[in-house]
PDB file of C-alpha atoms in Angstrom:
ATOM      1  CA  ASP A   1       4.232  19.397  -7.484  1.00 71.00           C
ATOM      2  CA  ALA A   2       3.426  18.279  -3.970  1.00 73.00           C
ATOM      3  CA  ASP A   3       5.334  15.115  -3.307  1.00 93.00           C
ATOM      4  CA  VAL A   4       6.393  12.352  -0.934  1.00 96.00           C
ATOM      5  CA  THR A   5      10.137  11.777  -0.805  1.00 96.00           C
ATOM      6  CA  GLN A   6      12.239   9.153   0.910  1.00 97.00           C
ATOM      7  CA  THR A   7      15.923   9.092   1.792  1.00 97.00           C
ATOM      8  CA  PRO A   8      18.034   7.142   1.229  1.00 96.00           C
ATOM      9  CA  ARG A   9      16.745   5.313  -1.829  1.00 95.00           C
ATOM     10  CA  ASN A  10      19.102   2.403  -1.308  1.00 96.00           C
ATOM     11  CA  ARG A  11      21.053   1.288   1.731  1.00 96.00           C
ATOM     12  CA  ILE A  12      23.235  -1.672   2.532  1.00 96.00           C
ATOM     13  CA  THR A  13      24.154  -2.174   6.157  1.00 96.00           C
ATOM     14  CA  LYS A  14      25.403  -4.808   8.549  1.00 96.00           C
ATOM     15  CA  THR A  15      23.644  -6.724  11.279  1.00 97.00           C
ATOM     16  CA  GLY A  16      23.469  -4.755  14.509  1.00 96.00           C
ATOM     17  CA  LYS A  17      23.771  -1.311  12.963  1.00 96.00           C
ATOM     18  CA  ARG A  18      21.263   1.460  13.657  1.00 96.00           C
ATOM     19  CA  ILE A  19      19.519   2.714  10.566  1.00 96.00           C
ATOM     20  CA  MET A  20      17.148   5.614  10.010  1.00 97.00           C
ATOM     21  CA  LEU A  21      14.924   5.983   6.985  1.00 98.00           C
ATOM     22  CA  GLU A  22      13.410   9.381   6.400  1.00 97.00           C
ATOM     23  CA  CYS A  23      10.198  10.479   4.772  1.00 98.00           C
ATOM     24  CA  SER A  24       9.203  14.016   3.899  1.00 97.00           C
ATOM     25  CA  GLN A  25       6.072  15.315   2.249  1.00 96.00           C
ATOM     26  CA  THR A  26       4.956  18.585   0.784  1.00 95.00           C
ATOM     27  CA  LYS A  27       1.339  17.542   0.361  1.00 92.00           C
ATOM     28  CA  GLY A  28       0.214  19.088   3.618  1.00 91.00           C
ATOM     29  CA  HIS A  29      -1.277  15.776   4.721  1.00 90.00           C
ATOM     30  CA  ASP A  30      -1.831  14.990   8.374  1.00 89.00           C
ATOM     31  CA  ARG A  31      -1.492  11.229   8.147  1.00 90.00           C
ATOM     32  CA  MET A  32       1.707   9.344   7.437  1.00 93.00           C
ATOM     33  CA  TYR A  33       2.488   5.644   7.236  1.00 94.00           C
ATOM     34  CA  TRP A  34       5.431   3.269   6.976  1.00 96.00           C
ATOM     35  CA  TYR A  35       5.081  -0.056   5.145  1.00 95.00           C
ATOM     36  CA  ARG A  36       7.469  -2.787   4.180  1.00 95.00           C
ATOM     37  CA  GLN A  37       7.090  -4.809   1.021  1.00 92.00           C
ATOM     38  CA  ASP A  38       8.321  -8.376   0.788  1.00 90.00           C
ATOM     39  CA  PRO A  39       7.872 -10.771  -2.129  1.00 80.00           C
ATOM     40  CA  GLY A  40       4.794 -12.895  -1.596  1.00 77.00           C
ATOM     41  CA  LEU A  41       3.710 -10.920   1.453  1.00 81.00           C
ATOM     42  CA  GLY A  42       2.675  -7.669  -0.126  1.00 83.00           C
ATOM     43  CA  LEU A  43       2.639  -4.468   1.877  1.00 89.00           C
ATOM     44  CA  ARG A  44       2.535  -4.658   5.639  1.00 91.00           C
ATOM     45  CA  LEU A  45       1.983  -1.688   7.916  1.00 91.00           C
ATOM     46  CA  ILE A  46       4.770  -0.974  10.401  1.00 95.00           C
ATOM     47  CA  TYR A  47       3.677   2.283  12.048  1.00 94.00           C
ATOM     48  CA  TYR A  48       1.264   5.088  11.281  1.00 91.00           C
ATOM     49  CA  SER A  49       0.709   8.589  12.557  1.00 92.00           C
ATOM     50  CA  PHE A  50      -2.493  10.591  12.277  1.00 87.00           C
ATOM     51  CA  ASP A  51      -0.851  13.784  13.458  1.00 86.00           C
ATOM     52  CA  VAL A  52       2.332  14.931  15.155  1.00 89.00           C
ATOM     53  CA  LYS A  53       1.211  13.753  18.590  1.00 89.00           C
ATOM     54  CA  ASP A  54      -0.454  10.542  17.476  1.00 89.00           C
ATOM     55  CA  ILE A  55       1.656   7.484  16.648  1.00 92.00           C
ATOM     56  CA  ASN A  56       0.341   3.959  16.397  1.00 90.00           C
ATOM     57  CA  LYS A  57       1.810   0.531  15.884  1.00 91.00           C
ATOM     58  CA  GLY A  58       0.909  -1.394  12.796  1.00 89.00           C
ATOM     59  CA  GLU A  59       0.922  -5.136  12.314  1.00 85.00           C
ATOM     60  CA  ILE A  60       4.705  -5.607  12.324  1.00 93.00           C
ATOM     61  CA  SER A  61       6.177  -2.933  14.594  1.00 94.00           C
ATOM     62  CA  ASP A  62       8.627  -5.152  16.511  1.00 95.00           C
ATOM     63  CA  GLY A  63      12.207  -4.134  15.827  1.00 95.00           C
ATOM     64  CA  TYR A  64      11.194  -0.695  14.554  1.00 97.00           C
ATOM     65  CA  SER A  65      10.567   2.722  16.032  1.00 97.00           C
ATOM     66  CA  VAL A  66       9.333   5.974  14.517  1.00 97.00           C
ATOM     67  CA  SER A  67       9.493   9.676  15.106  1.00 96.00           C
ATOM     68  CA  ARG A  68       7.078  12.303  13.773  1.00 96.00           C
ATOM     69  CA  GLN A  69       9.287  15.374  13.940  1.00 91.00           C
ATOM     70  CA  ALA A  70       6.816  17.634  12.199  1.00 94.00           C
ATOM     71  CA  GLN A  71       3.702  17.365  10.089  1.00 94.00           C
ATOM     72  CA  ALA A  72       5.914  16.917   7.049  1.00 96.00           C
ATOM     73  CA  LYS A  73       8.444  14.424   8.434  1.00 97.00           C
ATOM     74  CA  PHE A  74       8.104  10.849   9.623  1.00 97.00           C
ATOM     75  CA  SER A  75      11.234   8.782  10.283  1.00 98.00           C
ATOM     76  CA  LEU A  76      11.560   5.040  10.674  1.00 98.00           C
ATOM     77  CA  SER A  77      14.417   3.605  12.737  1.00 97.00           C
ATOM     78  CA  LEU A  78      15.857   0.145  13.017  1.00 96.00           C
ATOM     79  CA  GLU A  79      17.710   0.195  16.336  1.00 91.00           C
ATOM     80  CA  SER A  80      19.690  -2.951  15.626  1.00 95.00           C
ATOM     81  CA  ALA A  81      19.190  -4.155  12.085  1.00 96.00           C
ATOM     82  CA  ILE A  82      18.857  -7.861  11.358  1.00 96.00           C
ATOM     83  CA  PRO A  83      18.869  -9.680   7.986  1.00 96.00           C
ATOM     84  CA  ASN A  84      15.136 -10.413   7.969  1.00 95.00           C
ATOM     85  CA  GLN A  85      14.535  -6.670   7.884  1.00 97.00           C
ATOM     86  CA  THR A  86      15.874  -6.684   4.357  1.00 97.00           C
ATOM     87  CA  ALA A  87      12.964  -5.327   2.330  1.00 96.00           C
ATOM     88  CA  LEU A  88      11.577  -2.446   0.336  1.00 95.00           C
ATOM     89  CA  TYR A  89      10.204   0.243   2.639  1.00 97.00           C
ATOM     90  CA  PHE A  90       7.486   2.668   1.610  1.00 96.00           C
ATOM     91  CA  CYS A  91       6.264   5.829   3.215  1.00 96.00           C
ATOM     92  CA  ALA A  92       2.749   7.037   2.432  1.00 94.00           C
ATOM     93  CA  THR A  93       0.576   9.998   3.321  1.00 92.00           C
ATOM     94  CA  SER A  94      -3.129  10.760   3.288  1.00 88.00           C
ATOM     95  CA  GLU A  95      -5.431  13.571   4.216  1.00 82.00           C
ATOM     96  CA  LYS A  96      -7.380  13.521   7.413  1.00 72.00           C
ATOM     97  CA  GLY A  97     -10.957  12.508   6.763  1.00 60.00           C
ATOM     98  CA  TRP A  98     -13.018  15.631   6.843  1.00 49.00           C
ATOM     99  CA  THR A  99     -16.446  14.056   6.961  1.00 45.00           C
ATOM    100  CA  THR A 100     -15.874  11.657   9.834  1.00 48.00           C
ATOM    101  CA  PRO A 101     -12.826  10.384  11.696  1.00 43.00           C
ATOM    102  CA  LEU A 102     -13.309   7.104   9.928  1.00 47.00           C
ATOM    103  CA  SER A 103     -13.155   8.465   6.401  1.00 53.00           C
ATOM    104  CA  TYR A 104     -10.594   6.859   4.207  1.00 61.00           C
ATOM    105  CA  ASN A 105      -8.652   9.045   1.868  1.00 72.00           C
ATOM    106  CA  GLU A 106      -6.344   7.898  -0.895  1.00 81.00           C
ATOM    107  CA  GLN A 107      -2.805   7.142   0.199  1.00 87.00           C
ATOM    108  CA  PHE A 108       0.064   8.679  -1.728  1.00 91.00           C
ATOM    109  CA  PHE A 109       3.246   6.678  -1.733  1.00 94.00           C
ATOM    110  CA  GLY A 110       6.892   7.623  -1.803  1.00 95.00           C
ATOM    111  CA  PRO A 111       9.342   5.986  -4.209  1.00 94.00           C
ATOM    112  CA  GLY A 112      10.568   3.452  -1.672  1.00 95.00           C
ATOM    113  CA  THR A 113      13.847   2.664   0.089  1.00 96.00           C
ATOM    114  CA  ARG A 114      15.563  -0.615  -0.651  1.00 95.00           C
ATOM    115  CA  LEU A 115      17.294  -1.783   2.528  1.00 97.00           C
ATOM    116  CA  THR A 116      19.685  -4.730   2.633  1.00 96.00           C
ATOM    117  CA  VAL A 117      20.953  -6.016   5.960  1.00 96.00           C
ATOM    118  CA  LEU A 118      23.955  -8.305   5.659  1.00 95.00           C
TER     119      LEU A 118
ATOM    120  CA  ALA B   1      -9.639 -11.956  11.437  1.00 79.00           C
ATOM    121  CA  GLN B   2      -9.109  -9.148   8.973  1.00 85.00           C
ATOM    122  CA  ARG B   3      -7.444 -10.405   5.877  1.00 91.00           C
ATOM    123  CA  VAL B   4      -7.081  -9.788   2.152  1.00 94.00           C
ATOM    124  CA  THR B   5      -6.188 -12.728  -0.053  1.00 95.00           C
ATOM    125  CA  GLN B   6      -4.901 -12.530  -3.589  1.00 96.00           C
ATOM    126  CA  PRO B   7      -4.426 -16.163  -4.601  1.00 95.00           C
ATOM    127  CA  GLU B   8      -2.406 -15.532  -7.751  1.00 95.00           C
ATOM    128  CA  LYS B   9       1.147 -14.238  -7.485  1.00 93.00           C
ATOM    129  CA  LEU B  10       1.467 -14.032 -11.243  1.00 95.00           C
ATOM    130  CA  LEU B  11      -1.115 -13.795 -13.996  1.00 97.00           C
ATOM    131  CA  SER B  12      -0.033 -13.846 -17.615  1.00 97.00           C
ATOM    132  CA  VAL B  13      -2.475 -13.232 -20.470  1.00 96.00           C
ATOM    133  CA  PHE B  14      -2.266 -12.267 -24.114  1.00 96.00           C
ATOM    134  CA  LYS B  15      -3.019  -8.785 -25.329  1.00 96.00           C
ATOM    135  CA  GLY B  16      -6.705  -8.474 -26.116  1.00 96.00           C
ATOM    136  CA  ALA B  17      -7.716 -11.274 -23.784  1.00 97.00           C
ATOM    137  CA  PRO B  18      -9.940 -10.695 -20.739  1.00 97.00           C
ATOM    138  CA  VAL B  19      -8.293 -10.207 -17.385  1.00 97.00           C
ATOM    139  CA  GLU B  20      -9.555 -11.047 -13.915  1.00 97.00           C
ATOM    140  CA  LEU B  21      -7.414 -10.521 -10.837  1.00 98.00           C
ATOM    141  CA  LYS B  22      -8.917 -12.231  -7.849  1.00 97.00           C
ATOM    142  CA  CYS B  23      -9.314 -10.735  -4.403  1.00 97.00           C
ATOM    143  CA  ASN B  24     -11.106 -12.168  -1.398  1.00 97.00           C
ATOM    144  CA  TYR B  25     -11.449 -10.554   1.981  1.00 96.00           C
ATOM    145  CA  SER B  26     -12.325 -11.433   5.539  1.00 95.00           C
ATOM    146  CA  TYR B  27     -13.833  -8.687   7.681  1.00 92.00           C
ATOM    147  CA  SER B  28     -16.674  -8.565  10.172  1.00 89.00           C
ATOM    148  CA  GLY B  29     -17.539  -4.936   9.516  1.00 85.00           C
ATOM    149  CA  SER B  30     -18.894  -3.186   6.465  1.00 84.00           C
ATOM    150  CA  PRO B  31     -16.143  -3.545   3.862  1.00 87.00           C
ATOM    151  CA  GLU B  32     -14.615  -0.823   1.785  1.00 88.00           C
ATOM    152  CA  LEU B  33     -12.239  -2.125  -0.831  1.00 91.00           C
ATOM    153  CA  PHE B  34      -9.692  -0.670  -3.200  1.00 92.00           C
ATOM    154  CA  TRP B  35      -7.290  -1.660  -5.911  1.00 95.00           C
ATOM    155  CA  TYR B  36      -3.811  -0.132  -6.007  1.00 95.00           C
ATOM    156  CA  VAL B  37      -1.404  -0.519  -8.920  1.00 96.00           C
ATOM    157  CA  GLN B  38       2.347  -0.207  -9.260  1.00 93.00           C
ATOM    158  CA  TYR B  39       3.683   0.153 -12.805  1.00 94.00           C
ATOM    159  CA  SER B  40       7.335  -0.507 -13.522  1.00 90.00           C
ATOM    160  CA  ARG B  41       9.526   2.254 -12.078  1.00 86.00           C
ATOM    161  CA  GLN B  42       6.503   4.120 -10.771  1.00 89.00           C
ATOM    162  CA  ARG B  43       4.999   4.537  -7.366  1.00 91.00           C
ATOM    163  CA  LEU B  44       2.138   2.596  -5.926  1.00 92.00           C
ATOM    164  CA  GLN B  45      -1.064   4.480  -6.684  1.00 92.00           C
ATOM    165  CA  LEU B  46      -4.772   4.111  -6.202  1.00 91.00           C
ATOM    166  CA  LEU B  47      -6.536   2.560  -9.191  1.00 93.00           C
ATOM    167  CA  LEU B  48     -10.128   2.426  -8.029  1.00 90.00           C
ATOM    168  CA  ARG B  49     -12.376   2.085  -5.014  1.00 86.00           C
ATOM    169  CA  HIS B  50     -15.599   0.140  -4.839  1.00 81.00           C
ATOM    170  CA  ILE B  51     -17.718   2.937  -3.411  1.00 76.00           C
ATOM    171  CA  SER B  52     -17.082   5.027  -6.509  1.00 76.00           C
ATOM    172  CA  ARG B  53     -18.357   2.284  -8.805  1.00 75.00           C
ATOM    173  CA  GLU B  54     -16.071   3.663 -11.469  1.00 79.00           C
ATOM    174  CA  SER B  55     -14.170   2.287 -14.422  1.00 84.00           C
ATOM    175  CA  ILE B  56     -10.548   3.346 -14.565  1.00 86.00           C
ATOM    176  CA  LYS B  57      -8.368   2.511 -17.571  1.00 92.00           C
ATOM    177  CA  GLY B  58     -11.037   0.002 -18.564  1.00 93.00           C
ATOM    178  CA  PHE B  59     -10.852  -1.813 -15.222  1.00 95.00           C
ATOM    179  CA  THR B  60     -13.879  -2.428 -13.035  1.00 94.00           C
ATOM    180  CA  ALA B  61     -14.344  -4.220  -9.751  1.00 94.00           C
ATOM    181  CA  ASP B  62     -17.603  -5.241  -8.130  1.00 89.00           C
ATOM    182  CA  LEU B  63     -17.939  -5.912  -4.452  1.00 91.00           C
ATOM    183  CA  ASN B  64     -19.668  -9.248  -3.866  1.00 92.00           C
ATOM    184  CA  LYS B  65     -20.492  -9.483  -0.180  1.00 91.00           C
ATOM    185  CA  GLY B  66     -21.916 -12.975  -0.512  1.00 93.00           C
ATOM    186  CA  GLU B  67     -18.667 -14.313  -1.883  1.00 94.00           C
ATOM    187  CA  THR B  68     -16.551 -11.762   0.035  1.00 95.00           C
ATOM    188  CA  SER B  69     -14.787 -10.909  -3.184  1.00 96.00           C
ATOM    189  CA  PHE B  70     -13.655  -7.825  -5.054  1.00 96.00           C
ATOM    190  CA  HIS B  71     -12.187  -9.120  -8.288  1.00 97.00           C
ATOM    191  CA  LEU B  72     -10.632  -6.696 -10.762  1.00 97.00           C
ATOM    192  CA  LYS B  73     -11.681  -7.168 -14.366  1.00 96.00           C
ATOM    193  CA  LYS B  74     -10.919  -5.810 -17.794  1.00 96.00           C
ATOM    194  CA  PRO B  75     -12.467  -7.189 -20.976  1.00 96.00           C
ATOM    195  CA  PHE B  76      -9.477  -6.588 -23.273  1.00 96.00           C
ATOM    196  CA  ALA B  77      -5.993  -6.447 -21.801  1.00 96.00           C
ATOM    197  CA  GLN B  78      -3.430  -3.994 -23.117  1.00 96.00           C
ATOM    198  CA  GLU B  79       0.346  -4.195 -22.819  1.00 95.00           C
ATOM    199  CA  GLU B  80       0.442  -1.096 -20.637  1.00 96.00           C
ATOM    200  CA  ASP B  81      -1.655  -2.937 -18.051  1.00 97.00           C
ATOM    201  CA  SER B  82       1.391  -4.962 -17.048  1.00 97.00           C
ATOM    202  CA  ALA B  83       2.007  -4.063 -13.407  1.00 96.00           C
ATOM    203  CA  MET B  84       1.743  -5.211  -9.817  1.00 94.00           C
ATOM    204  CA  TYR B  85      -1.803  -5.001  -8.471  1.00 97.00           C
ATOM    205  CA  TYR B  86      -2.753  -4.892  -4.806  1.00 96.00           C
ATOM    206  CA  CYS B  87      -6.198  -5.338  -3.367  1.00 96.00           C
ATOM    207  CA  ALA B  88      -6.770  -3.421  -0.127  1.00 94.00           C
ATOM    208  CA  LEU B  89      -9.399  -3.404   2.603  1.00 91.00           C
ATOM    209  CA  LYS B  90     -10.259  -0.555   4.928  1.00 86.00           C
ATOM    210  CA  VAL B  91     -10.668  -1.633   8.536  1.00 82.00           C
ATOM    211  CA  ALA B  92     -12.023   0.729  11.129  1.00 76.00           C
ATOM    212  CA  ASN B  93     -12.794   1.044  14.802  1.00 68.00           C
ATOM    213  CA  SER B  94     -14.595   3.820  16.618  1.00 60.00           C
ATOM    214  CA  SER B  95     -11.831   6.352  16.233  1.00 61.00           C
ATOM    215  CA  ALA B  96      -9.673   5.570  13.241  1.00 66.00           C
ATOM    216  CA  SER B  97      -9.225   3.553  10.106  1.00 71.00           C
ATOM    217  CA  LYS B  98      -6.360   1.994   8.206  1.00 77.00           C
ATOM    218  CA  ILE B  99      -6.006  -0.303   5.259  1.00 82.00           C
ATOM    219  CA  ILE B 100      -4.734  -3.826   4.887  1.00 88.00           C
ATOM    220  CA  PHE B 101      -3.090  -4.848   1.627  1.00 91.00           C
ATOM    221  CA  GLY B 102      -3.129  -8.220  -0.045  1.00 93.00           C
ATOM    222  CA  SER B 103       0.088  -9.886  -1.147  1.00 92.00           C
ATOM    223  CA  GLY B 104      -0.271  -8.618  -4.693  1.00 94.00           C
ATOM    224  CA  THR B 105      -0.610 -10.115  -8.162  1.00 96.00           C
ATOM    225  CA  ARG B 106       1.841  -9.402 -10.931  1.00 95.00           C
ATOM    226  CA  LEU B 107      -0.023  -9.039 -14.217  1.00 97.00           C
ATOM    227  CA  SER B 108       1.979  -9.663 -17.343  1.00 97.00           C
ATOM    228  CA  ILE B 109       0.434  -8.933 -20.743  1.00 96.00           C
ATOM    229  CA  ARG B 110       2.026 -10.795 -23.621  1.00 94.00           C
ATOM    230  CA  PRO B 111       2.006  -9.183 -27.068  1.00 91.00           C
TER     231      PRO B 111
END
């Protein structure tokens, strides 16, 4: 089955370390997203990419960077991790809207990566 | 400002009782709203969207533009409905769209 996978699933690291979270998909979707989930705050968009050459900041991009290495891969990096980046991180994908550029298509989520920064 | 508000962090009801999960939004454009659900040990997934006017797993949600609400309802709750529910709003400009999620409501169905 076509899927969205994330590695690692769990990670504990120390303040100041560089961390990369990876997302791969076999759905053939053009669009990919990174969210973080915090209790009481829900899901917040960090970065999104509508194709390999198109990367956009979300609402909470400070302290993060991304790389879209291929249509199927979208990595999230924390250059210097800090404790308030402790959260559950989700990758998601969606098809490009075929009717208009503004079409919204269902997002398919990965299983999540639990990151703890000590 | 574009915002989705889910006022209840936790909603607990008995099996067989009606359920209503509240969602209010703030958006100057024409709203498109969705409900996503995350069952225990499963991934977040789309439950329903308002433009489809569908009933999924007995849940319905009606967009009320006057009250800027999109509450999720089910007349008779079942234990398998226990999950985390997120209301989401599509926001768009001239070239692209994205969605904004609410903070979520955990629904707990008591036997």
